[in-house]
Amino acid sequence: MHAGVQPSLRCLITAGPTREHLDPVRFLSNGSSGRMGYALAAGAARRGWQVDLVSGPVALPPPESVTIHRVTSAAEMFRACEPLFVPCDLFIAVAAVADYRPKSAARQKPEKSGDDLRLELVPTIDILKTLAARKRPEQTVVGFAAETHDVEAHARRKLEEKNLDWIVANDVSRPGLGMDAESNTVLLLARNGARLVFGPAPKADVAGFILDHVIAASRC
Ligand code: CTP
């Protein structure tokens, strides 16, 4: 590399929901559209960064100039992220990862019996917490917190417990904002105490706000 030429930043982003299969056709999931994660990936690519987007099943086209890694379950998402986290400068976990999966998945679609049915669930891996625990000093890690109440307190707790540099909190109890919506209002909290509010605004503008603040304040 020539002296004075900056290597491009490497950014890893998770987006969308995960699906935890009960059998070949049924699964547990959530209503995440993937829009916020895709907007961040597009914004990072526009800034000239090298972007790996690890995405659960969504109906969105991949952003231009982004390397997409399609996954289904939380376990697959973790396996895809693990090697990509090592060389990344910035990791942003936006995915709405299922917290539980069925303890066992049937290989064939079971017939209904008409009786009550109990599902036994086991926790999935916390991708963000596991990778942030391996964070090197020069890496920056950003999490999201979708909350329905006590938004700031819950987000601050996750910032500490998951060893994050930043957390983006949003109140998903408000109709038309947040998950599966076009717009978002976010509260951006930093480990160093910074507290910023942005929105309501289209997710592309929210993505720009997050990237600009995180990058201006980080070591990368
Ligand atoms: N996350 C993750 N892996 C999981 C669960 C969450 O990587 N198994 C990440 C999300 O991508 C998000 C952050 O952790 O960046 C917070 O997710 P959230 O669902 O708000 O919090 P949880 O840790 O799952 O806690 P709770 O469901 O109790 O609010």
CSV table of C-alpha atoms and ligand atoms in Angstrom, one decimal:
chain,number,residue,atom,x,y,z
A,1,MET,CA,0.0,0.0,0.0
A,2,HIS,CA,1.2,3.6,-0.8
A,3,ALA,CA,2.1,5.8,2.2
A,4,GLY,CA,-0.8,8.0,3.1
A,5,VAL,CA,-3.5,5.8,1.5
A,6,GLN,CA,-6.1,4.7,4.0
A,7,PRO,CA,-7.3,1.1,3.7
A,8,SER,CA,-11.1,0.9,3.4
A,9,LEU,CA,-13.0,0.3,6.7
A,10,ARG,CA,-14.5,-3.2,7.0
A,11,CYS,CA,-18.0,-3.3,8.4
A,12,LEU,CA,-20.0,-6.3,9.4
A,13,ILE,CA,-23.8,-5.9,9.7
A,14,THR,CA,-26.5,-8.4,10.7
A,15,ALA,CA,-30.1,-7.7,9.5
A,16,GLY,CA,-33.6,-9.1,9.3
A,17,PRO,CA,-35.2,-11.8,11.4
A,18,THR,CA,-34.1,-15.4,11.9
A,19,ARG,CA,-36.3,-18.5,11.5
A,20,GLU,CA,-36.1,-21.3,13.9
A,21,HIS,CA,-37.7,-24.4,12.2
A,22,LEU,CA,-40.2,-26.7,14.0
A,23,ASP,CA,-40.4,-28.9,10.9
A,24,PRO,CA,-39.6,-28.5,7.2
A,25,VAL,CA,-42.5,-26.0,6.7
A,26,ARG,CA,-43.2,-24.3,10.1
A,27,PHE,CA,-40.9,-21.9,12.0
A,28,LEU,CA,-40.7,-19.4,14.9
A,29,SER,CA,-39.8,-15.9,13.7
A,30,ASN,CA,-40.7,-12.2,14.0
A,31,GLY,CA,-41.8,-9.3,11.8
A,32,SER,CA,-38.5,-7.6,11.2
A,33,SER,CA,-38.3,-6.4,7.6
A,34,GLY,CA,-34.5,-5.9,7.5
A,35,ARG,CA,-34.9,-2.3,6.3
A,36,MET,CA,-32.8,-0.7,9.0
A,37,GLY,CA,-29.9,-3.1,8.6
A,38,TYR,CA,-30.0,-2.9,4.8
A,39,ALA,CA,-30.1,1.0,5.0
A,40,LEU,CA,-27.0,0.9,7.2
A,41,ALA,CA,-25.2,-1.5,4.8
A,42,ALA,CA,-26.1,0.8,1.8
A,43,GLY,CA,-24.9,3.8,3.7
A,44,ALA,CA,-21.6,2.2,4.7
A,45,ALA,CA,-21.0,1.0,1.1
A,46,ARG,CA,-21.7,4.6,-0.2
A,47,ARG,CA,-19.0,5.8,2.2
A,48,GLY,CA,-16.6,3.5,0.4
A,49,TRP,CA,-16.4,0.9,3.2
A,50,GLN,CA,-16.1,-2.8,2.6
A,51,VAL,CA,-19.4,-4.2,3.8
A,52,ASP,CA,-20.5,-7.8,4.7
A,53,LEU,CA,-24.2,-8.1,5.3
A,54,VAL,CA,-25.4,-11.2,7.1
A,55,SER,CA,-29.1,-11.4,6.5
A,56,GLY,CA,-32.0,-13.5,7.6
A,57,PRO,CA,-34.9,-14.1,5.2
A,58,VAL,CA,-36.2,-10.7,3.9
A,59,ALA,CA,-37.9,-9.4,0.8
A,60,LEU,CA,-35.4,-6.7,0.0
A,61,PRO,CA,-32.8,-6.6,-2.8
A,62,PRO,CA,-29.2,-6.6,-1.6
A,63,PRO,CA,-27.7,-3.1,-1.5
A,64,GLU,CA,-25.2,-2.2,-4.2
A,65,SER,CA,-21.5,-3.0,-3.5
A,66,VAL,CA,-22.3,-5.1,-0.4
A,67,THR,CA,-21.3,-8.7,0.0
A,68,ILE,CA,-24.4,-10.5,1.2
A,69,HIS,CA,-24.4,-13.7,3.2
A,70,ARG,CA,-27.9,-15.3,3.4
A,71,VAL,CA,-28.8,-17.3,6.5
A,72,THR,CA,-31.9,-18.7,8.1
A,73,SER,CA,-31.4,-19.6,11.8
A,74,ALA,CA,-29.6,-17.9,14.6
A,75,ALA,CA,-27.0,-20.7,14.6
A,76,GLU,CA,-26.3,-20.1,10.9
A,77,MET,CA,-26.1,-16.3,11.4
A,78,PHE,CA,-23.5,-16.9,14.2
A,79,ARG,CA,-21.5,-19.3,12.0
A,80,ALA,CA,-21.5,-16.7,9.2
A,81,CYS,CA,-20.5,-13.8,11.4
A,82,GLU,CA,-17.8,-15.5,13.5
A,83,PRO,CA,-15.0,-15.4,10.8
A,84,LEU,CA,-16.2,-12.0,9.4
A,85,PHE,CA,-16.0,-10.4,12.9
A,86,VAL,CA,-12.2,-11.0,13.2
A,87,PRO,CA,-11.0,-8.6,10.5
A,88,CYS,CA,-13.9,-6.1,10.8
A,89,ASP,CA,-13.4,-2.5,12.2
A,90,LEU,CA,-17.1,-2.0,12.9
A,91,PHE,CA,-19.8,-4.5,13.8
A,92,ILE,CA,-23.4,-3.4,13.8
A,93,ALA,CA,-25.9,-6.0,15.0
A,94,VAL,CA,-29.4,-5.0,13.7
A,95,ALA,CA,-30.9,-8.5,13.3
A,96,ALA,CA,-33.9,-9.4,15.2
A,97,VAL,CA,-32.5,-12.7,16.3
A,98,ALA,CA,-34.9,-15.3,17.7
A,99,ASP,CA,-34.1,-15.7,21.4
A,100,TYR,CA,-35.4,-19.3,21.5
A,101,ARG,CA,-35.5,-22.3,19.1
A,102,PRO,CA,-37.4,-25.5,19.3
A,103,LYS,CA,-35.4,-28.1,21.2
A,104,SER,CA,-35.8,-30.5,18.3
A,105,ALA,CA,-37.1,-30.1,14.8
A,106,ALA,CA,-39.1,-32.8,13.1
A,107,ARG,CA,-37.7,-34.1,9.8
A,108,GLN,CA,-41.2,-34.5,8.3
A,109,LYS,CA,-44.3,-32.4,8.7
A,110,PRO,CA,-46.2,-33.8,11.7
A,111,GLU,CA,-50.0,-34.5,11.2
A,112,LYS,CA,-52.2,-32.5,13.6
A,113,SER,CA,-53.8,-34.6,16.3
A,114,GLY,CA,-56.3,-32.0,17.6
A,115,ASP,CA,-54.9,-32.3,21.1
A,116,ASP,CA,-53.0,-29.4,22.9
A,117,LEU,CA,-49.4,-29.2,21.8
A,118,ARG,CA,-46.5,-28.1,24.0
A,119,LEU,CA,-43.3,-26.8,22.4
A,120,GLU,CA,-40.1,-27.2,24.2
A,121,LEU,CA,-37.7,-24.3,23.5
A,122,VAL,CA,-34.1,-23.7,24.2
A,123,PRO,CA,-32.1,-20.4,24.1
A,124,THR,CA,-30.2,-19.5,20.9
A,125,ILE,CA,-26.7,-18.0,21.0
A,126,ASP,CA,-26.5,-14.3,21.7
A,127,ILE,CA,-24.5,-13.4,18.6
A,128,LEU,CA,-23.8,-9.8,19.6
A,129,LYS,CA,-22.8,-10.6,23.2
A,130,THR,CA,-20.6,-13.5,22.2
A,131,LEU,CA,-18.7,-11.5,19.5
A,132,ALA,CA,-18.5,-8.3,21.6
A,133,ALA,CA,-16.8,-10.3,24.4
A,134,ARG,CA,-14.0,-10.9,21.8
A,135,LYS,CA,-13.7,-7.3,20.8
A,136,ARG,CA,-10.2,-5.9,20.3
A,137,PRO,CA,-9.5,-2.3,21.5
A,138,GLU,CA,-9.5,-0.9,17.9
A,139,GLN,CA,-12.9,-2.5,17.0
A,140,THR,CA,-16.2,-0.7,17.4
A,141,VAL,CA,-19.4,-2.7,18.2
A,142,VAL,CA,-22.9,-1.3,17.9
A,143,GLY,CA,-26.1,-3.0,19.1
A,144,PHE,CA,-29.8,-2.3,18.7
A,145,ALA,CA,-32.4,-2.5,21.3
A,146,ALA,CA,-36.1,-2.7,20.3
A,147,GLU,CA,-38.1,-1.9,23.4
A,148,THR,CA,-41.8,-1.5,24.3
A,149,HIS,CA,-41.2,0.2,27.7
A,150,ASP,CA,-38.4,1.8,29.8
A,151,VAL,CA,-36.5,2.2,26.6
A,152,GLU,CA,-33.5,4.1,27.9
A,153,ALA,CA,-33.0,2.0,31.0
A,154,HIS,CA,-33.2,-1.3,29.1
A,155,ALA,CA,-30.9,0.0,26.4
A,156,ARG,CA,-28.3,1.2,28.9
A,157,ARG,CA,-28.4,-2.2,30.6
A,158,LYS,CA,-27.8,-4.0,27.2
A,159,LEU,CA,-24.9,-1.5,26.4
A,160,GLU,CA,-23.1,-2.6,29.6
A,161,GLU,CA,-24.1,-6.3,29.7
A,162,LYS,CA,-23.1,-6.9,26.0
A,163,ASN,CA,-19.8,-4.9,26.2
A,164,LEU,CA,-20.9,-2.5,23.4
A,165,ASP,CA,-19.5,0.9,22.4
A,166,TRP,CA,-22.9,2.2,21.2
A,167,ILE,CA,-26.5,1.1,21.4
A,168,VAL,CA,-29.4,2.3,19.2
A,169,ALA,CA,-32.6,2.1,21.1
A,170,ASN,CA,-36.0,2.4,19.5
A,171,ASP,CA,-39.5,2.3,21.0
A,172,VAL,CA,-41.4,-0.4,19.0
A,173,SER,CA,-44.6,0.3,20.9
A,174,ARG,CA,-45.4,3.3,18.7
A,175,PRO,CA,-47.4,2.4,15.5
A,176,GLY,CA,-45.6,3.2,12.2
A,177,LEU,CA,-42.2,3.5,13.7
A,178,GLY,CA,-39.4,0.9,14.2
A,179,MET,CA,-39.8,-2.7,13.3
A,180,ASP,CA,-41.4,-3.4,9.9
A,181,ALA,CA,-41.9,0.4,9.3
A,182,GLU,CA,-40.5,2.9,6.8
A,183,SER,CA,-39.4,5.4,9.5
A,184,ASN,CA,-37.7,5.3,12.8
A,185,THR,CA,-36.9,7.5,15.8
A,186,VAL,CA,-33.8,6.4,17.6
A,187,LEU,CA,-32.0,7.2,20.8
A,188,LEU,CA,-28.2,6.7,20.3
A,189,LEU,CA,-26.3,6.0,23.6
A,190,ALA,CA,-22.6,5.7,23.9
A,191,ARG,CA,-20.5,3.9,26.5
A,192,ASN,CA,-18.8,7.2,27.2
A,193,GLY,CA,-22.2,8.8,28.2
A,194,ALA,CA,-23.1,10.5,24.9
A,195,ARG,CA,-26.9,10.6,24.3
A,196,LEU,CA,-28.4,11.7,21.0
A,197,VAL,CA,-32.0,11.6,19.6
A,198,PHE,CA,-32.9,11.5,15.9
A,199,GLY,CA,-36.1,11.2,14.0
A,200,PRO,CA,-38.8,10.4,13.1
A,201,ALA,CA,-37.0,10.1,9.8
A,202,PRO,CA,-36.7,7.6,6.9
A,203,LYS,CA,-34.5,4.7,7.7
A,204,ALA,CA,-31.8,5.8,5.2
A,205,ASP,CA,-31.5,9.1,7.1
A,206,VAL,CA,-31.4,7.3,10.4
A,207,ALA,CA,-28.6,5.1,9.0
A,208,GLY,CA,-26.6,8.1,7.9
A,209,PHE,CA,-27.0,9.7,11.4
A,210,ILE,CA,-25.8,6.5,13.1
A,211,LEU,CA,-22.8,5.9,10.8
A,212,ASP,CA,-21.6,9.5,11.0
A,213,HIS,CA,-21.7,9.7,14.8
A,214,VAL,CA,-20.3,6.3,15.4
A,215,ILE,CA,-17.4,6.8,13.0
A,216,ALA,CA,-16.6,10.3,14.2
A,217,ALA,CA,-16.2,9.1,17.7
A,218,SER,CA,-14.7,5.7,17.2
A,219,ARG,CA,-11.1,4.5,16.9
A,220,CYS,CA,-11.7,3.0,13.4
B,1,CTP,N1,-28.9,-10.1,19.5
B,1,CTP,C1,-28.1,-11.0,18.9
B,1,CTP,N2,-28.3,-12.4,19.2
B,1,CTP,C2,-29.4,-12.8,19.9
B,1,CTP,C3,-30.3,-11.8,20.4
B,1,CTP,C4,-30.0,-10.4,20.2
B,1,CTP,O1,-27.1,-10.7,18.2
B,1,CTP,N3,-29.6,-14.1,20.1
B,1,CTP,C5,-28.6,-8.7,19.2
B,1,CTP,C6,-29.6,-7.9,18.4
B,1,CTP,O2,-29.1,-7.9,17.0
B,1,CTP,C7,-29.5,-6.5,19.0
B,1,CTP,C8,-29.2,-6.7,20.4
B,1,CTP,O3,-28.7,-8.0,20.5
B,1,CTP,O4,-28.4,-5.8,18.4
B,1,CTP,C9,-30.4,-6.6,21.4
B,1,CTP,O5,-31.4,-7.4,20.9
B,1,CTP,P1,-32.8,-7.4,21.8
B,1,CTP,O6,-33.7,-8.5,21.1
B,1,CTP,O7,-33.3,-6.0,22.0
B,1,CTP,O8,-32.3,-7.9,23.2
B,1,CTP,P2,-32.1,-9.3,23.8
B,1,CTP,O9,-30.7,-9.4,24.2
B,1,CTP,O10,-32.7,-10.4,23.0
B,1,CTP,O11,-33.0,-9.1,25.2
B,1,CTP,P3,-34.6,-9.0,25.4
B,1,CTP,O12,-35.2,-9.9,24.3
B,1,CTP,O13,-34.7,-9.6,26.7
B,1,CTP,O14,-35.0,-7.6,25.3
